[in-house]
Amino acid sequence: MLYPLTEEQLMIKEVARRIAEEKIIPKRAELDEKEEFPWDILKEIARADLFGIFIPEEYGGLGFGSFENSLAVEQIAWGCAGVATAFAASGLGAYPILLFGNEEQKRTYLPPIAKGEKLAAFGLTEPNAGSDAGGIQTTAIKNGDYYIINGTKQWITNAGEAEIYVIIALTDKKKGPRGASAFILEKGDLGFSFGKKEKKMGIRASTTGDLIFEDCRIPKERLLGKEGMGFIIALKTLDYARPGVGALAVGLAQAALDEAVKFARQRKQFGQPIISFQAVGHMLAEMATQIEAARALTYTICKYIDTNPKDFTKYAAMAKLFASDVAMKVTTDAVQVLGGYGYMRDYPVEKMMRDAKILQIYEGTNQIQRNIIAQILNKEYGKQK
Amino acid sequence: MELLLDKGKCTGCGDCVDVCPFGAIVLKDKFPVVNEECRLCGLCVKACKEGAISLPEKIKKKPTIKAKDVWIYAETKDGELATVVYELMGKGRELADKLGEKLIAILIGDKISHLAQTLISYGADIVYVAEHPSLSIFNEKRYGTVLIEILKNHCPNIFLAGATSRGRSLIPQIAASLETGLTADCTDLDVDIKKRLLLQTRPAFGGNIMATIACPEHRPQMATVRPHILPRPKPISNHKGKIINFPINEEKIPDIPEIISFVKTEVKGPNLTEADIIIGVGRGIKGPENLKLIEELATLLNAQIGASRAVVDAGWLPPRCQIGQTGLIVSPKLYIACGISGAIQHLVGIQSAKTIIAINKDPEAPIFNIANYGIIGDLFEVIPALIKEIKKARGID
Amino acid sequence: MKYIVCIKQVPEIEGVKINPETGTLIREGVKSIINPYDLYALEAALQMKERYGGNIILLSMGPPQAEEALREAISYGADEAILLSDRAFAGADTLATSYTLAQAIKKIGHYDIIFCGKQAIDGDTAQVGPELAQRLNLPYVTYVRKIELKENSLIVERDLDDGYQIIQITLPALLTIVKEIGEPRVPSIRGKMRAKKLQIPIWTAKDIEAKEEKIGISGSPTRVLKIFSPPLRERKEIISGSLEEQVKTLWEKIDNILK
């Protein structure tokens, strides 16, 4: 094994792997075809204690870190990227509460998330604010002991399925992005409803939809941190979540490679298995090498995050950027290796290619990731003498 | 209790190591060492030319001679004798004749006394009839109590029952109560007349191995036999026998803690374990929409349809069709495997089929190792062609 | 509620073959696993624990390495485990096994439900469950696929080959479980961590006050006289020719059999 793992890390990897093999793979084609939310599988994942990997023990979790979490995400994604997205997005919704919640909020919301009893979600994107996240228009106006929220969040993963939502809204329009704040919402809050479930190219087992706020009234205790901290919270959350996308991409790419090599070994043309042809062999070699590079980068960055550095934004962006680009290339090449069979829905690789695309888009497009990295490089080198 | 090894006589030749079926003997410094796998079967004793190995004294006890007669539990279903009972009567009569003993059958239920005459016509010398309304529905505790009561004053030499789901559930209770040996699911029965020993043969390790088992010292020697394995005999003309009514003491009927509140025996569909011809469907069928092809063939051959685990897991056919280690064990005259690769767990279910035909497009499929006849081809081509051939041969459109 | 689940460590059957030259069992390299049916029995107990609370004790009779099977079963969510291991238990048939398990269960004392798998894949007898119930004088139901608790009784659905029965049974009771109870879950991380650290006591014949003549080989009325490879099927003919020729030959063969 290229990466020595501790006993606990091995346990996490093995349990996630078994879930992928026994529970996810037999169902993934059907979930993709029917666009069905994988409640049964998530229940198994919850039972196996995987939702609580990175949540501290005092809140019902296992108290491990980003690295352990990505080990789980990687194996689940190896089973199905859609299921992995539903799983990882719950983590995305939990992080703001974990990092910025007060004691009461943490005690209320983290335990059910850790046990997988309730799913979480994170809402930043809006119809007019995608890459330009600063352009959000959803407002949260203070009214006595309440906030009244109005607006729409677009394309939110786990919309309608989750019970706990963290959204970013403007508390002070005049201050622009500095006037944004983070709030915890619960399914069932008055004035909080959901838009239709979107029909997607891939990760179809995952539910994506709008969050609609029409004079939604929530108690002021639902404010996370202080007013004005909204974007700090959002960006920090994304920093923690992006390497998770990297791990997801690595798992997905690995699954595609596994199918491609298996196929190339047994498919005979011109009297030989096609893996013996350099055209195919070289493609597989590239794919395998890129996956190892993506894995190495993602693992290293996750381990770095677990040392609690002050700033790891650049690295988080790198992990997401690199691994997602690798996943897109590897899954596309996998379809190519399988040729005609790769294009057919009876074989799993075309789904993997469709699934991979979103990894280059969500949680900040890869263009934004490059922006972030460039800006930080500029700053870093500016500091040097 | 362990083997007795005589160091003085041992030459370290290792014959005992080679002959041991369980790998229970290893040579250490040229002397055999016996481990926990030893079952005292005695093969090494026979193999040792020096007489250096012997069985412990206790094992050499002679079996009880008071035990007499071959008894059969005549299971009933829906007011009829279960088909396996006929098969058991045939074998039972054969064993009783060889041993010079009687063949006795036990009927338990309600409104089943008319079946006693049938049993007599198939060779029963005596039939015990235990009839009571409380026995109208199969219940292990009640039936078991009655069986044990009947057997209390008799010690059968041999006791046989069908290895049906009811039989396999009921009979172990009796064996435990009588503290005797029971061999389940036998595929063959014979008798060593000299030793008056029932030789019980059955598959083990999923059918990879066959074992012959005996119960040398305890009586009755009990065995359950799978349906459809032994031949069905013809009735014996003019056979006479006695019918003994076993009175049921209402007070002694277990006041069971288990009250059958509701018995619903739904007709679930054809019973594969009794089918003569079965077509097995595997992953190669690709989807439930293609089953009509198999159904057409099944209708032409008057066959039942079974499935591999993969097909049942995919939901294309219901679990009651699953043939294999965690499904049904079938013993048809003919089994046609379509698009089944032949994983060992499936093969376990079909080892008792008399003839196996396999159709699969993968020439390496393990099913071809056990099929009597095979066609390497795409079932979507072979089956329609076969259907056409059958229709042609029969002169139907 | 206190549940006891009996499990057995068995060889993975694919691996077990006879050496064609010597006629002996080839045991090397054969993996040991938890008897698959026992996983369903454990799943049944875990479902009961989830719904009604309680504590699950695992019980296994086997050689010292059977402890691995018990640890693995703990990782699925069982609470305690006991290994019955003693040279004197070796070579036991179902009668001796059921006696040994019964002695151990008597020592455990109080329990509500005993779960057994339908059968073990090496012996395939399906006898230990009912024999154990007889020895403990417990009501029992075999082939159970659904369980509901109702006050101090269970309402169970059990499979028979021609339908199913719904039976009410008072506690304590013994159930043998079939796979329709539900697919076994995957072990949990907490379960695996517990399994690593858990102390598993080993009980010997003396600990369970077992009578020497009732355990192991002495307590086994049945004896294996011989083992052999199953008779090979005659012929293994791959039918050749064009498609028309193949089906014609095939039909001839089938027709012959049907006559």
CSV table of C-alpha atoms in Angstrom, one decimal, chain B:
chain,number,residue,atom,x,y,z
B,1,MET,CA,-11.2,-39.4,23.4
B,2,GLU,CA,-8.2,-39.8,21.2
B,3,LEU,CA,-6.4,-42.3,19.0
B,4,LEU,CA,-4.0,-44.6,20.7
B,5,LEU,CA,-0.5,-44.4,19.1
B,6,ASP,CA,2.1,-47.1,19.8
B,7,LYS,CA,5.6,-45.5,19.4
B,8,GLY,CA,7.3,-48.9,19.5
B,9,LYS,CA,5.5,-50.2,16.5
B,10,CYS,CA,5.5,-47.0,14.4
B,11,THR,CA,8.0,-46.9,11.5
B,12,GLY,CA,7.3,-43.3,10.6
B,13,CYS,CA,6.1,-44.4,7.1
B,14,GLY,CA,3.5,-41.7,6.9
B,15,ASP,CA,0.7,-43.9,5.4
B,16,CYS,CA,-1.6,-42.7,8.1
B,17,VAL,CA,-0.9,-39.0,7.2
B,18,ASP,CA,-1.7,-39.8,3.5
B,19,VAL,CA,-5.0,-41.6,4.2
B,20,CYS,CA,-6.5,-39.2,6.7
B,21,PRO,CA,-9.4,-37.4,5.0
B,22,PHE,CA,-9.4,-34.5,7.4
B,23,GLY,CA,-5.7,-33.6,7.5
B,24,ALA,CA,-5.7,-34.5,11.2
B,25,ILE,CA,-2.3,-36.2,11.3
B,26,VAL,CA,1.1,-34.7,10.7
B,27,LEU,CA,4.5,-36.3,11.1
B,28,LYS,CA,6.7,-34.6,13.7
B,29,ASP,CA,10.2,-36.2,14.0
B,30,LYS,CA,8.9,-39.2,12.1
B,31,PHE,CA,6.1,-39.8,14.6
B,32,PRO,CA,2.4,-39.0,13.9
B,33,VAL,CA,0.8,-36.2,15.8
B,34,VAL,CA,-3.0,-36.1,15.8
B,35,ASN,CA,-4.8,-32.7,16.0
B,36,GLU,CA,-8.4,-31.6,16.6
B,37,GLU,CA,-9.6,-32.5,13.2
B,38,CYS,CA,-9.6,-36.2,14.1
B,39,ARG,CA,-13.0,-37.8,14.0
B,40,LEU,CA,-12.0,-41.3,15.0
B,41,CYS,CA,-13.2,-42.6,11.6
B,42,GLY,CA,-10.5,-45.3,11.8
B,43,LEU,CA,-9.1,-45.1,8.3
B,44,CYS,CA,-5.6,-44.7,9.6
B,45,VAL,CA,-6.1,-47.7,11.8
B,46,LYS,CA,-6.8,-49.8,8.7
B,47,ALA,CA,-4.0,-48.2,6.8
B,48,CYS,CA,-1.3,-48.8,9.3
B,49,LYS,CA,0.6,-51.9,8.3
B,50,GLU,CA,2.3,-52.1,11.7
B,51,GLY,CA,-0.8,-52.0,13.8
B,52,ALA,CA,0.6,-49.0,15.6
B,53,ILE,CA,-2.7,-47.1,15.7
B,54,SER,CA,-5.9,-48.2,17.4
B,55,LEU,CA,-9.2,-46.7,18.4
B,56,PRO,CA,-9.8,-46.1,22.1
B,57,GLU,CA,-11.7,-48.8,24.0
B,58,LYS,CA,-15.0,-46.9,24.5
B,59,ILE,CA,-15.5,-46.7,20.7
B,60,LYS,CA,-15.5,-50.5,20.4
B,61,LYS,CA,-18.8,-50.9,22.2
B,62,LYS,CA,-21.4,-53.0,20.4
B,63,PRO,CA,-24.6,-51.3,19.3
B,64,THR,CA,-27.8,-52.0,21.1
B,65,ILE,CA,-29.7,-55.1,19.8
B,66,LYS,CA,-33.0,-54.2,21.2
B,67,ALA,CA,-33.7,-51.7,18.4
B,68,LYS,CA,-36.0,-53.0,15.8
B,69,ASP,CA,-37.8,-52.1,12.6
B,70,VAL,CA,-37.6,-49.3,10.0
B,71,TRP,CA,-39.9,-46.4,10.8
B,72,ILE,CA,-41.0,-43.6,8.5
B,73,TYR,CA,-42.6,-40.3,9.4
B,74,ALA,CA,-45.3,-40.0,6.8
B,75,GLU,CA,-45.5,-36.2,6.3
B,76,THR,CA,-48.8,-34.9,4.9
B,77,LYS,CA,-49.6,-31.8,3.1
B,78,ASP,CA,-53.0,-30.5,2.2
B,79,GLY,CA,-54.5,-33.8,3.2
B,80,GLU,CA,-52.2,-35.8,1.0
B,81,LEU,CA,-49.0,-37.7,1.6
B,82,ALA,CA,-46.0,-35.6,0.6
B,83,THR,CA,-44.3,-37.0,-2.5
B,84,VAL,CA,-41.2,-37.8,-0.6
B,85,VAL,CA,-43.1,-40.3,1.6
B,86,TYR,CA,-43.7,-42.6,-1.3
B,87,GLU,CA,-40.0,-42.5,-2.1
B,88,LEU,CA,-39.2,-43.3,1.5
B,89,MET,CA,-41.6,-46.1,1.6
B,90,GLY,CA,-39.9,-47.7,-1.4
B,91,LYS,CA,-36.5,-47.4,0.3
B,92,GLY,CA,-37.9,-48.3,3.7
B,93,ARG,CA,-39.4,-51.5,2.3
B,94,GLU,CA,-36.1,-52.4,0.7
B,95,LEU,CA,-34.2,-51.8,4.0
B,96,ALA,CA,-36.7,-53.7,6.1
B,97,ASP,CA,-36.6,-56.7,3.7
B,98,LYS,CA,-32.8,-56.8,3.8
B,99,LEU,CA,-32.8,-56.6,7.6
B,100,GLY,CA,-35.7,-59.0,8.0
B,101,GLU,CA,-37.6,-56.3,10.0
B,102,LYS,CA,-40.9,-54.6,9.8
B,103,LEU,CA,-41.8,-51.3,8.0
B,104,ILE,CA,-43.8,-48.9,10.2
B,105,ALA,CA,-45.2,-45.6,9.3
B,106,ILE,CA,-46.5,-42.7,11.5
B,107,LEU,CA,-49.3,-40.4,10.3
B,108,ILE,CA,-49.9,-37.2,12.3
B,109,GLY,CA,-52.6,-34.7,11.6
B,110,ASP,CA,-56.3,-34.3,11.3
B,111,LYS,CA,-58.6,-36.1,8.8
B,112,ILE,CA,-55.7,-38.1,7.5
B,113,SER,CA,-56.6,-41.6,8.6
B,114,HIS,CA,-57.6,-42.5,5.0
B,115,LEU,CA,-54.0,-42.3,4.1
B,116,ALA,CA,-53.1,-45.3,6.3
B,117,GLN,CA,-54.4,-47.7,3.7
B,118,THR,CA,-52.2,-46.0,1.0
B,119,LEU,CA,-49.2,-46.5,3.2
B,120,ILE,CA,-50.0,-50.1,3.7
B,121,SER,CA,-50.3,-50.5,-0.1
B,122,TYR,CA,-46.8,-49.1,-0.4
B,123,GLY,CA,-45.4,-51.6,2.0
B,124,ALA,CA,-46.2,-50.5,5.6
B,125,ASP,CA,-46.7,-53.4,7.9
B,126,ILE,CA,-48.0,-51.2,10.6
B,127,VAL,CA,-49.4,-47.6,10.5
B,128,TYR,CA,-49.7,-45.5,13.6
B,129,VAL,CA,-52.4,-42.9,13.2
B,130,ALA,CA,-52.4,-39.9,15.5
B,131,GLU,CA,-55.4,-37.9,14.5
B,132,HIS,CA,-56.8,-34.9,16.4
B,133,PRO,CA,-58.2,-31.4,15.4
B,134,SER,CA,-55.4,-29.8,17.3
B,135,LEU,CA,-53.0,-31.4,14.9
B,136,SER,CA,-54.7,-30.1,11.8
B,137,ILE,CA,-52.0,-27.5,11.2
B,138,PHE,CA,-48.3,-28.4,11.2
B,139,ASN,CA,-46.6,-27.3,14.4
B,140,GLU,CA,-43.2,-28.6,15.5
B,141,LYS,CA,-44.0,-28.7,19.2
B,142,ARG,CA,-47.3,-30.5,18.9
B,143,TYR,CA,-46.1,-33.0,16.2
B,144,GLY,CA,-42.8,-33.5,18.0
B,145,THR,CA,-44.6,-34.3,21.3
B,146,VAL,CA,-46.8,-36.9,19.6
B,147,LEU,CA,-43.8,-38.5,17.8
B,148,ILE,CA,-41.8,-38.7,20.9
B,149,GLU,CA,-44.8,-40.2,22.8
B,150,ILE,CA,-45.2,-42.9,20.1
B,151,LEU,CA,-41.6,-43.7,20.0
B,152,LYS,CA,-41.3,-43.8,23.8
B,153,ASN,CA,-42.3,-47.4,24.0
B,154,HIS,CA,-40.4,-48.5,20.9
B,155,CYS,CA,-36.9,-48.2,19.9
B,156,PRO,CA,-36.7,-48.1,16.1
B,157,ASN,CA,-33.6,-49.5,14.4
B,158,ILE,CA,-34.0,-46.9,11.7
B,159,PHE,CA,-36.1,-43.8,11.5
B,160,LEU,CA,-36.5,-41.9,8.2
B,161,ALA,CA,-38.3,-38.7,7.2
B,162,GLY,CA,-38.4,-36.4,4.2
B,163,ALA,CA,-35.9,-33.5,4.1
B,164,THR,CA,-38.7,-31.1,3.3
B,165,SER,CA,-38.8,-27.7,5.1
B,166,ARG,CA,-41.3,-29.2,7.6
B,167,GLY,CA,-39.3,-32.4,8.0
B,168,ARG,CA,-36.0,-30.7,8.5
B,169,SER,CA,-37.5,-28.4,11.1
B,170,LEU,CA,-39.4,-31.2,13.1
B,171,ILE,CA,-37.0,-34.1,13.1
B,172,PRO,CA,-33.9,-32.7,14.9
B,173,GLN,CA,-36.1,-32.1,17.9
B,174,ILE,CA,-36.7,-35.9,18.0
B,175,ALA,CA,-33.1,-36.7,17.6
B,176,ALA,CA,-32.2,-34.4,20.5
B,177,SER,CA,-34.9,-35.8,22.7
B,178,LEU,CA,-33.8,-39.4,22.0
B,179,GLU,CA,-30.2,-38.4,22.2
B,180,THR,CA,-29.3,-40.1,19.0
B,181,GLY,CA,-27.7,-39.3,15.7
B,182,LEU,CA,-29.4,-37.7,12.7
B,183,THR,CA,-28.0,-37.2,9.2
B,184,ALA,CA,-29.8,-34.6,7.2
B,185,ASP,CA,-30.4,-34.4,3.5
B,186,CYS,CA,-29.2,-37.8,2.5
B,187,THR,CA,-28.9,-38.5,-1.2
B,188,ASP,CA,-28.5,-42.2,-0.8
B,189,LEU,CA,-29.2,-44.9,1.9
B,190,ASP,CA,-27.9,-48.4,2.1
B,191,VAL,CA,-27.5,-51.0,4.8
B,192,ASP,CA,-24.6,-53.0,6.1
B,193,ILE,CA,-26.5,-56.1,6.9
B,194,LYS,CA,-23.8,-57.8,9.0
B,195,LYS,CA,-23.5,-54.8,11.3
B,196,ARG,CA,-27.1,-53.8,10.8
B,197,LEU,CA,-25.9,-50.3,10.1
B,198,LEU,CA,-27.6,-47.7,8.0
B,199,LEU,CA,-25.1,-46.2,5.6
B,200,GLN,CA,-26.1,-42.6,5.0
B,201,THR,CA,-24.5,-40.7,2.1
B,202,ARG,CA,-24.8,-36.9,1.8
B,203,PRO,CA,-22.9,-34.0,0.2
B,204,ALA,CA,-20.8,-31.7,2.4
B,205,PHE,CA,-18.9,-28.5,1.8
B,206,GLY,CA,-21.5,-27.4,-0.6
B,207,GLY,CA,-21.3,-30.6,-2.6
B,208,ASN,CA,-17.6,-30.5,-3.2
B,209,ILE,CA,-17.3,-33.6,-1.1
B,210,MET,CA,-19.6,-36.6,-0.5
B,211,ALA,CA,-19.6,-38.3,2.9
B,212,THR,CA,-20.9,-41.6,4.1
B,213,ILE,CA,-22.1,-41.5,7.7
B,214,ALA,CA,-23.3,-44.0,10.2
B,215,CYS,CA,-24.6,-44.1,13.7
B,216,PRO,CA,-23.0,-47.2,15.1
B,217,GLU,CA,-24.0,-47.1,18.8
B,218,HIS,CA,-27.1,-45.1,19.2
B,219,ARG,CA,-30.6,-46.0,18.2
B,220,PRO,CA,-32.7,-45.1,16.3
B,221,GLN,CA,-30.4,-44.4,13.3
B,222,MET,CA,-32.1,-41.3,12.0
B,223,ALA,CA,-31.9,-39.8,8.5
B,224,THR,CA,-33.8,-37.3,6.4
B,225,VAL,CA,-33.8,-37.7,2.7
B,226,ARG,CA,-34.3,-35.1,0.0
B,227,PRO,CA,-37.5,-35.4,-2.2
B,228,HIS,CA,-37.0,-36.5,-5.7
B,229,ILE,CA,-33.8,-38.4,-5.1
B,230,LEU,CA,-35.0,-41.9,-4.3
B,231,PRO,CA,-37.1,-43.6,-7.0
B,232,ARG,CA,-40.8,-43.6,-6.6
B,233,PRO,CA,-41.9,-47.2,-6.1
B,234,LYS,CA,-45.0,-49.0,-7.4
B,235,PRO,CA,-47.6,-50.1,-4.9
B,236,ILE,CA,-47.3,-53.7,-3.7
B,237,SER,CA,-50.4,-55.6,-4.7
B,238,ASN,CA,-52.2,-57.3,-1.9
B,239,HIS,CA,-50.0,-56.0,0.8
B,240,LYS,CA,-51.6,-56.3,4.2
B,241,GLY,CA,-50.9,-54.2,7.3
B,242,LYS,CA,-52.2,-53.2,10.7
B,243,ILE,CA,-53.6,-49.7,11.5
B,244,ILE,CA,-53.1,-48.6,15.1
B,245,ASN,CA,-54.9,-45.5,16.4
B,246,PHE,CA,-52.7,-43.5,18.7
B,247,PRO,CA,-55.1,-41.8,21.1
B,248,ILE,CA,-54.3,-38.1,21.7
B,249,ASN,CA,-54.6,-37.1,25.3
B,250,GLU,CA,-55.9,-33.6,25.1
B,251,GLU,CA,-54.3,-32.6,28.3
B,252,LYS,CA,-50.9,-33.7,27.1
B,253,ILE,CA,-51.0,-31.6,24.0
B,254,PRO,CA,-48.5,-28.9,24.7
B,255,ASP,CA,-50.1,-25.8,25.9
B,256,ILE,CA,-48.1,-24.1,23.7
B,257,PRO,CA,-46.5,-21.1,24.3
B,258,GLU,CA,-46.8,-20.9,20.6
B,259,ILE,CA,-50.3,-20.3,19.5
B,260,ILE,CA,-50.8,-20.3,15.8
B,261,SER,CA,-52.8,-17.2,15.5
B,262,PHE,CA,-53.0,-17.2,11.8
B,263,VAL,CA,-51.8,-19.6,9.2
B,264,LYS,CA,-51.8,-18.4,5.7
B,265,THR,CA,-50.5,-20.9,3.3
B,266,GLU,CA,-50.6,-18.9,0.1
B,267,VAL,CA,-50.0,-20.7,-3.1
B,268,LYS,CA,-46.8,-19.0,-3.9
B,269,GLY,CA,-46.2,-20.6,-7.2
B,270,PRO,CA,-44.7,-23.7,-8.6
B,271,ASN,CA,-42.5,-25.6,-6.2
B,272,LEU,CA,-39.1,-25.9,-7.8
B,273,THR,CA,-38.0,-28.5,-5.3
B,274,GLU,CA,-40.5,-30.9,-6.8
B,275,ALA,CA,-40.1,-29.9,-10.5
B,276,ASP,CA,-38.9,-32.4,-13.1
B,277,ILE,CA,-37.7,-29.9,-15.6
B,278,ILE,CA,-36.2,-26.6,-14.7
B,279,ILE,CA,-34.9,-23.8,-16.8
B,280,GLY,CA,-32.4,-21.7,-14.8
B,281,VAL,CA,-32.0,-18.1,-15.8
B,282,GLY,CA,-28.8,-16.1,-15.1
B,283,ARG,CA,-27.4,-12.7,-15.6
B,284,GLY,CA,-27.1,-13.4,-19.3
B,285,ILE,CA,-30.8,-12.7,-19.7
B,286,LYS,CA,-29.8,-9.0,-19.3
B,287,GLY,CA,-33.2,-7.9,-18.0
B,288,PRO,CA,-36.7,-8.9,-17.0
B,289,GLU,CA,-38.1,-7.8,-20.4
B,290,ASN,CA,-36.4,-10.8,-21.9
B,291,LEU,CA,-37.9,-13.4,-19.7
B,292,LYS,CA,-40.8,-14.0,-22.2
B,293,LEU,CA,-38.3,-15.9,-24.3
B,294,ILE,CA,-37.6,-18.3,-21.4
B,295,GLU,CA,-41.3,-18.5,-20.6
B,296,GLU,CA,-42.0,-19.6,-24.1
B,297,LEU,CA,-39.4,-22.4,-23.9
B,298,ALA,CA,-40.7,-23.4,-20.5
B,299,THR,CA,-44.2,-23.7,-21.7
B,300,LEU,CA,-43.1,-25.9,-24.6
B,301,LEU,CA,-41.1,-28.2,-22.3
B,302,ASN,CA,-43.6,-28.0,-19.4
B,303,ALA,CA,-40.7,-26.7,-17.3
B,304,GLN,CA,-40.5,-24.4,-14.2
B,305,ILE,CA,-38.3,-21.4,-14.2
B,306,GLY,CA,-35.5,-20.9,-11.6
B,307,ALA,CA,-33.0,-18.2,-11.2
B,308,SER,CA,-29.4,-17.5,-10.1
B,309,ARG,CA,-28.8,-15.2,-7.2
B,310,ALA,CA,-27.8,-12.4,-9.5
B,311,VAL,CA,-31.2,-12.4,-11.2
B,312,VAL,CA,-33.0,-12.4,-7.9
B,313,ASP,CA,-30.9,-9.7,-6.5
B,314,ALA,CA,-31.6,-7.6,-9.6
B,315,GLY,CA,-35.3,-8.1,-8.9
B,316,TRP,CA,-36.0,-9.8,-12.2
B,317,LEU,CA,-37.4,-12.9,-10.6
B,318,PRO,CA,-38.7,-13.4,-7.0
B,319,PRO,CA,-36.6,-15.0,-4.2
B,320,ARG,CA,-38.7,-18.2,-4.3
B,321,CYS,CA,-37.1,-18.9,-7.7
B,322,GLN,CA,-33.5,-18.6,-6.4
B,323,ILE,CA,-31.5,-21.8,-6.8
B,324,GLY,CA,-28.3,-22.2,-5.0
B,325,GLN,CA,-26.5,-22.3,-1.7
B,326,THR,CA,-28.7,-19.6,0.0
B,327,GLY,CA,-31.7,-20.5,-2.1
B,328,LEU,CA,-33.3,-23.8,-3.1
B,329,ILE,CA,-31.7,-27.1,-3.7
B,330,VAL,CA,-33.4,-28.8,-6.7
B,331,SER,CA,-33.2,-32.3,-8.1
B,332,PRO,CA,-34.9,-32.2,-11.5
B,333,LYS,CA,-34.5,-34.8,-14.3
B,334,LEU,CA,-33.3,-32.0,-16.5
B,335,TYR,CA,-31.8,-28.6,-15.7
B,336,ILE,CA,-31.2,-26.1,-18.6
B,337,ALA,CA,-28.9,-23.3,-17.5
B,338,CYS,CA,-29.3,-20.2,-19.7
B,339,GLY,CA,-26.8,-17.4,-19.3
B,340,ILE,CA,-25.6,-18.7,-16.0
B,341,SER,CA,-21.9,-18.6,-15.4
B,342,GLY,CA,-21.9,-21.4,-12.8
B,343,ALA,CA,-20.6,-19.8,-9.6
B,344,ILE,CA,-20.1,-22.5,-7.0
B,345,GLN,CA,-23.0,-21.2,-4.9
B,346,HIS,CA,-25.3,-21.9,-7.7
B,347,LEU,CA,-23.9,-25.3,-8.5
B,348,VAL,CA,-24.6,-26.3,-5.0
B,349,GLY,CA,-28.3,-26.0,-5.8
B,350,ILE,CA,-28.2,-28.1,-8.9
B,351,GLN,CA,-25.7,-30.9,-8.1
B,352,SER,CA,-28.6,-33.4,-7.8
B,353,ALA,CA,-30.0,-32.7,-11.2
B,354,LYS,CA,-29.8,-35.8,-13.3
B,355,THR,CA,-28.9,-34.0,-16.5
B,356,ILE,CA,-27.5,-30.5,-16.9
B,357,ILE,CA,-27.5,-28.6,-20.1
B,358,ALA,CA,-25.7,-25.2,-20.3
B,359,ILE,CA,-26.1,-22.4,-22.8
B,360,ASN,CA,-23.6,-19.5,-22.3
B,361,LYS,CA,-21.6,-17.4,-24.7
B,362,ASP,CA,-18.5,-17.5,-22.5
B,363,PRO,CA,-16.5,-20.7,-23.3
B,364,GLU,CA,-14.7,-20.3,-19.9
B,365,ALA,CA,-17.9,-20.3,-17.9
B,366,PRO,CA,-17.5,-22.8,-15.0
B,367,ILE,CA,-20.9,-24.2,-15.7
B,368,PHE,CA,-19.5,-26.1,-18.7
B,369,ASN,CA,-17.4,-28.1,-16.2
B,370,ILE,CA,-20.4,-29.8,-14.7
B,371,ALA,CA,-22.8,-29.7,-17.6
B,372,ASN,CA,-23.5,-32.9,-19.4
B,373,TYR,CA,-24.1,-31.0,-22.6
B,374,GLY,CA,-23.3,-27.5,-23.5
B,375,ILE,CA,-23.7,-25.0,-26.3
B,376,ILE,CA,-21.3,-22.1,-26.5
B,377,GLY,CA,-23.5,-19.4,-27.9
B,378,ASP,CA,-25.6,-16.3,-27.3
B,379,LEU,CA,-28.8,-17.4,-25.6
B,380,PHE,CA,-30.7,-14.8,-27.6
B,381,GLU,CA,-29.8,-16.8,-30.7
B,382,VAL,CA,-29.8,-20.3,-29.3
B,383,ILE,CA,-33.1,-20.2,-27.5
B,384,PRO,CA,-35.2,-18.9,-30.3
B,385,ALA,CA,-33.6,-21.4,-32.6
B,386,LEU,CA,-34.3,-24.2,-30.1
B,387,ILE,CA,-37.9,-23.1,-29.8
B,388,LYS,CA,-38.2,-23.2,-33.6
B,389,GLU,CA,-36.7,-26.7,-33.7
B,390,ILE,CA,-39.1,-27.9,-31.0
B,391,LYS,CA,-42.1,-26.5,-32.7
B,392,LYS,CA,-40.9,-28.0,-36.0
B,393,ALA,CA,-40.4,-31.4,-34.4
B,394,ARG,CA,-43.8,-31.4,-32.8
B,395,GLY,CA,-45.5,-30.1,-35.9
B,396,ILE,CA,-46.9,-26.9,-34.3
B,397,ASP,CA,-46.7,-23.5,-35.7
